[in-house]
């Protein structure tokens, strides 16, 4: 009976396939679905023939195929009904179309699941060839002393079939081939990493089923899913079972992996081995070491949503391009040119909400498949109004949420802080450092470590716009970016409590989308310690009557030409960090800047792309202010006509930074802020000179003048800064010489003069720089230092090439 049934399988499949081919061009409303069903049946034809041949010799339970035969017979009738749909009364047509469409897709899915999950395992179990190979393996393994007691099922580690339709994987696939198929490359372990749902496992499956890969590794492709809590004993047992060899009784973990190594050495005699360890989680990466053996022609492919650097630089799977994302979404939603009445702008809006995530695109597409146009329009409208895909798809949310389960409490807080900044914008690491220094007492090194932890967990990306010298902690050229869905996840994690109870309150007023409680009359009390408000050109400039008495960090994101700072800032008695960033093309003019008088606890200010008014208006001492940073700001008015008395506004200022600022000269008033320990003036190309008064900064330890291309000379008074340890004049291409008495900087330890091509010679006093340990320069300048190396015995010269990276400006 079993043999008869299996013979029938081939027959009914042929009949169904013939009906599909004949009717697909007649039932136009179902053409795309019928074409997909046709492709499924054609791809399974060789497997079906193989099953028919093998089962002439072997028995198996009839119940395994009875249900499928009935479904395919019913499927043939269904295809004929689809062709006759035009005969159905018009009032019943839409209902029947939806019903038939659903039944066709269900049939296609049932056939795929049956043959992929059931018959392949049965083929491996029942094939006569498999039984013969088992006997041969038993004989061979006896010769190497491996224990064997019983025969297990073969094929349990076969690679799963990839989805029938994929996009954007050709490039990554070719990159994996370069790394794993090239015999000249000694790499034995390659890791693929990316955020949850980015297609890592799909890429691994496609790699395993690629003809070129199969041609090299043949039957020696082993696929293991590690998952969150891997059981090594079970994994090793599967590997033995897959080869058809009986599982030994392992005496210990050491014995288990010793025998696994012997197994691999035996398998490799028949050809190269590819072992895929899929979905390795954080904390399990060390377990991968147990599968690494010094065996020629033995390769391992690891996929993980967490970057594993121990096996070399991982291959990072990025989000899909817009074109690929649209193709995948349309396929998942069964959209074709002939049957779609969904406007392109609606499709693009929904695709944009998926942020290039294959998982989100598939799930969203399937959820909208065959839905009326009104459902599509509503979904697009929700997303354009600031909604997120996570609100409507729990599968996507669950997948991404798992990535957060490995975070410790402090790292979770850092991840949530990334949601304080606007979507699709780079986040300056300097801004994060300022926040975390005051909110969590993190120093610069600890803050950078936290950021790289999020990067390694694929919860963020980092962009470095310019290389810095080795051994230097410099985050001024570092920016964090975040996948759109991950940002949505961060905001969602911040929004689990009522707004007035949240520790971190994020308000986005873009397109005049104001909260219901936003009013200038009624007081609204919040408990938040961190407040983020985003505005745009539609903002009415009428602030609410917020009571932010507990706020310690205020992030104000602008996209307008003029901003009136909110009066409720007067209530921020505990504010320590103020970050104001303008994302518009032009600099924004700030009004009400004198509100800073009321921020007595303020320690750090960071302003980006704003016109700073005259600081002399601030008449109250900001006695706790320790750091000021100005990025792409117009500061000419800020310090214009400032007097010595104005410097007393900042009695405890320790650090001041100017980057890409329109500044002709360093304001003289800064020379009187003697509390300064760090001064950074970078990329200020109009700066031609430093005031001689800079020599009064007797406590200064770090002076950075990087890429000030118009700077002609350093003042001689700079040698009065006897505590100076770090001097950076890299990229100062107009600087012609160092001060003659530069040797008086007896505390100087690090000097970066990369790209100072106009300095023709060094003054002889450099031999007095006894504390100098590290000089960074180009090859030509290094030659000028050679005569002094015998005297400066501790000096290390690092030769680097100039790095002109304008990527940041393009993205601005």
mmCIF file with all atom_site columns, N, CA and C in Angstrom, residues 220-242:
data_model
loop_
_atom_site.group_PDB
_atom_site.id
_atom_site.type_symbol
_atom_site.label_atom_id
_atom_site.label_alt_id
_atom_site.label_comp_id
_atom_site.label_asym_id
_atom_site.label_entity_id
_atom_site.label_seq_id
_atom_site.pdbx_PDB_ins_code
_atom_site.Cartn_x
_atom_site.Cartn_y
_atom_site.Cartn_z
_atom_site.occupancy
_atom_site.B_iso_or_equiv
_atom_site.pdbx_formal_charge
_atom_site.auth_seq_id
_atom_site.auth_comp_id
_atom_site.auth_asym_id
_atom_site.auth_atom_id
_atom_site.pdbx_PDB_model_num
ATOM 1  N N  . UNK A 1 220 ? 29.452 17.096 2.368  1.00 0.00 ? 220 UNK A N  1
ATOM 2  C CA . UNK A 1 220 ? 30.063 17.416 3.666  1.00 0.00 ? 220 UNK A CA 1
ATOM 3  C C  . UNK A 1 220 ? 29.681 18.821 4.139  1.00 0.00 ? 220 UNK A C  1
ATOM 4  N N  . UNK A 1 221 ? 28.435 19.211 3.938  1.00 0.00 ? 221 UNK A N  1
ATOM 5  C CA . UNK A 1 221 ? 27.930 20.479 4.439  1.00 0.00 ? 221 UNK A CA 1
ATOM 6  C C  . UNK A 1 221 ? 27.037 20.191 5.644  1.00 0.00 ? 221 UNK A C  1
ATOM 7  N N  . UNK A 1 222 ? 27.439 20.646 6.798  1.00 0.00 ? 222 UNK A N  1
ATOM 8  C CA . UNK A 1 222 ? 26.750 20.357 8.051  1.00 0.00 ? 222 UNK A CA 1
ATOM 9  C C  . UNK A 1 222 ? 26.177 21.661 8.607  1.00 0.00 ? 222 UNK A C  1
ATOM 10 N N  . UNK A 1 223 ? 24.896 21.667 8.939  1.00 0.00 ? 223 UNK A N  1
ATOM 11 C CA . UNK A 1 223 ? 24.210 22.886 9.374  1.00 0.00 ? 223 UNK A CA 1
ATOM 12 C C  . UNK A 1 223 ? 23.651 22.670 10.780 1.00 0.00 ? 223 UNK A C  1
ATOM 13 N N  . UNK A 1 224 ? 24.129 23.462 11.718 1.00 0.00 ? 224 UNK A N  1
ATOM 14 C CA . UNK A 1 224 ? 23.707 23.362 13.111 1.00 0.00 ? 224 UNK A CA 1
ATOM 15 C C  . UNK A 1 224 ? 23.149 24.704 13.566 1.00 0.00 ? 224 UNK A C  1
ATOM 16 N N  . UNK A 1 225 ? 21.959 24.705 14.160 1.00 0.00 ? 225 UNK A N  1
ATOM 17 C CA . UNK A 1 225 ? 21.403 25.920 14.754 1.00 0.00 ? 225 UNK A CA 1
ATOM 18 C C  . UNK A 1 225 ? 21.775 25.956 16.228 1.00 0.00 ? 225 UNK A C  1
ATOM 19 N N  . UNK A 1 226 ? 22.595 26.931 16.588 1.00 0.00 ? 226 UNK A N  1
ATOM 20 C CA . UNK A 1 226 ? 23.094 27.041 17.961 1.00 0.00 ? 226 UNK A CA 1
ATOM 21 C C  . UNK A 1 226 ? 21.993 27.493 18.915 1.00 0.00 ? 226 UNK A C  1
ATOM 22 N N  . UNK A 1 227 ? 21.280 28.561 18.540 1.00 0.00 ? 227 UNK A N  1
ATOM 23 C CA . UNK A 1 227 ? 20.186 29.130 19.340 1.00 0.00 ? 227 UNK A CA 1
ATOM 24 C C  . UNK A 1 227 ? 20.712 29.724 20.649 1.00 0.00 ? 227 UNK A C  1
ATOM 25 N N  . UNK A 1 228 ? 19.793 30.160 21.492 1.00 0.00 ? 228 UNK A N  1
ATOM 26 C CA . UNK A 1 228 ? 20.159 30.953 22.665 1.00 0.00 ? 228 UNK A CA 1
ATOM 27 C C  . UNK A 1 228 ? 20.822 30.128 23.763 1.00 0.00 ? 228 UNK A C  1
ATOM 28 N N  . UNK A 1 229 ? 20.345 28.886 23.964 1.00 0.00 ? 229 UNK A N  1
ATOM 29 C CA . UNK A 1 229 ? 20.921 28.029 25.008 1.00 0.00 ? 229 UNK A CA 1
ATOM 30 C C  . UNK A 1 229 ? 21.357 26.712 24.378 1.00 0.00 ? 229 UNK A C  1
ATOM 31 N N  . UNK A 1 230 ? 22.514 26.721 23.718 1.00 0.00 ? 230 UNK A N  1
ATOM 32 C CA . UNK A 1 230 ? 22.955 25.507 23.021 1.00 0.00 ? 230 UNK A CA 1
ATOM 33 C C  . UNK A 1 230 ? 23.343 24.397 23.988 1.00 0.00 ? 230 UNK A C  1
ATOM 34 N N  . UNK A 1 231 ? 22.979 23.167 23.630 1.00 0.00 ? 231 UNK A N  1
ATOM 35 C CA . UNK A 1 231 ? 23.400 21.992 24.386 1.00 0.00 ? 231 UNK A CA 1
ATOM 36 C C  . UNK A 1 231 ? 24.444 21.267 23.547 1.00 0.00 ? 231 UNK A C  1
ATOM 37 N N  . UNK A 1 232 ? 25.697 21.410 23.952 1.00 0.00 ? 232 UNK A N  1
ATOM 38 C CA . UNK A 1 232 ? 26.803 20.901 23.149 1.00 0.00 ? 232 UNK A CA 1
ATOM 39 C C  . UNK A 1 232 ? 26.704 19.396 22.952 1.00 0.00 ? 232 UNK A C  1
ATOM 40 N N  . UNK A 1 233 ? 26.266 18.703 23.994 1.00 0.00 ? 233 UNK A N  1
ATOM 41 C CA . UNK A 1 233 ? 26.168 17.253 23.872 1.00 0.00 ? 233 UNK A CA 1
ATOM 42 C C  . UNK A 1 233 ? 25.203 16.867 22.761 1.00 0.00 ? 233 UNK A C  1
ATOM 43 N N  . UNK A 1 234 ? 24.069 17.562 22.712 1.00 0.00 ? 234 UNK A N  1
ATOM 44 C CA . UNK A 1 234 ? 23.068 17.265 21.685 1.00 0.00 ? 234 UNK A CA 1
ATOM 45 C C  . UNK A 1 234 ? 23.582 17.614 20.292 1.00 0.00 ? 234 UNK A C  1
ATOM 46 N N  . UNK A 1 235 ? 24.349 18.701 20.197 1.00 0.00 ? 235 UNK A N  1
ATOM 47 C CA . UNK A 1 235 ? 24.886 19.112 18.894 1.00 0.00 ? 235 UNK A CA 1
ATOM 48 C C  . UNK A 1 235 ? 25.872 18.073 18.369 1.00 0.00 ? 235 UNK A C  1
ATOM 49 N N  . UNK A 1 236 ? 26.759 17.630 19.225 1.00 0.00 ? 236 UNK A N  1
ATOM 50 C CA . UNK A 1 236 ? 27.750 16.631 18.797 1.00 0.00 ? 236 UNK A CA 1
ATOM 51 C C  . UNK A 1 236 ? 27.052 15.318 18.428 1.00 0.00 ? 236 UNK A C  1
ATOM 52 N N  . UNK A 1 237 ? 26.031 14.950 19.202 1.00 0.00 ? 237 UNK A N  1
ATOM 53 C CA . UNK A 1 237 ? 25.272 13.738 18.866 1.00 0.00 ? 237 UNK A CA 1
ATOM 54 C C  . UNK A 1 237 ? 24.661 13.848 17.466 1.00 0.00 ? 237 UNK A C  1
ATOM 55 N N  . UNK A 1 238 ? 24.126 15.021 17.129 1.00 0.00 ? 238 UNK A N  1
ATOM 56 C CA . UNK A 1 238 ? 23.539 15.228 15.809 1.00 0.00 ? 238 UNK A CA 1
ATOM 57 C C  . UNK A 1 238 ? 24.575 15.042 14.714 1.00 0.00 ? 238 UNK A C  1
ATOM 58 N N  . UNK A 1 239 ? 25.785 15.550 14.948 1.00 0.00 ? 239 UNK A N  1
ATOM 59 C CA . UNK A 1 239 ? 26.840 15.427 13.939 1.00 0.00 ? 239 UNK A CA 1
ATOM 60 C C  . UNK A 1 239 ? 27.186 13.958 13.701 1.00 0.00 ? 239 UNK A C  1
ATOM 61 N N  . UNK A 1 240 ? 27.228 13.172 14.775 1.00 0.00 ? 240 UNK A N  1
ATOM 62 C CA . UNK A 1 240 ? 27.465 11.735 14.602 1.00 0.00 ? 240 UNK A CA 1
ATOM 63 C C  . UNK A 1 240 ? 26.291 11.080 13.873 1.00 0.00 ? 240 UNK A C  1
ATOM 64 N N  . UNK A 1 241 ? 25.069 11.446 14.266 1.00 0.00 ? 241 UNK A N  1
ATOM 65 C CA . UNK A 1 241 ? 23.899 10.873 13.624 1.00 0.00 ? 241 UNK A CA 1
ATOM 66 C C  . UNK A 1 241 ? 23.861 11.194 12.141 1.00 0.00 ? 241 UNK A C  1
ATOM 67 N N  . UNK A 1 242 ? 24.209 12.439 11.808 1.00 0.00 ? 242 UNK A N  1
ATOM 68 C CA . UNK A 1 242 ? 24.147 12.870 10.413 1.00 0.00 ? 242 UNK A CA 1
ATOM 69 C C  . UNK A 1 242 ? 25.054 12.027 9.523  1.00 0.00 ? 242 UNK A C  1
#
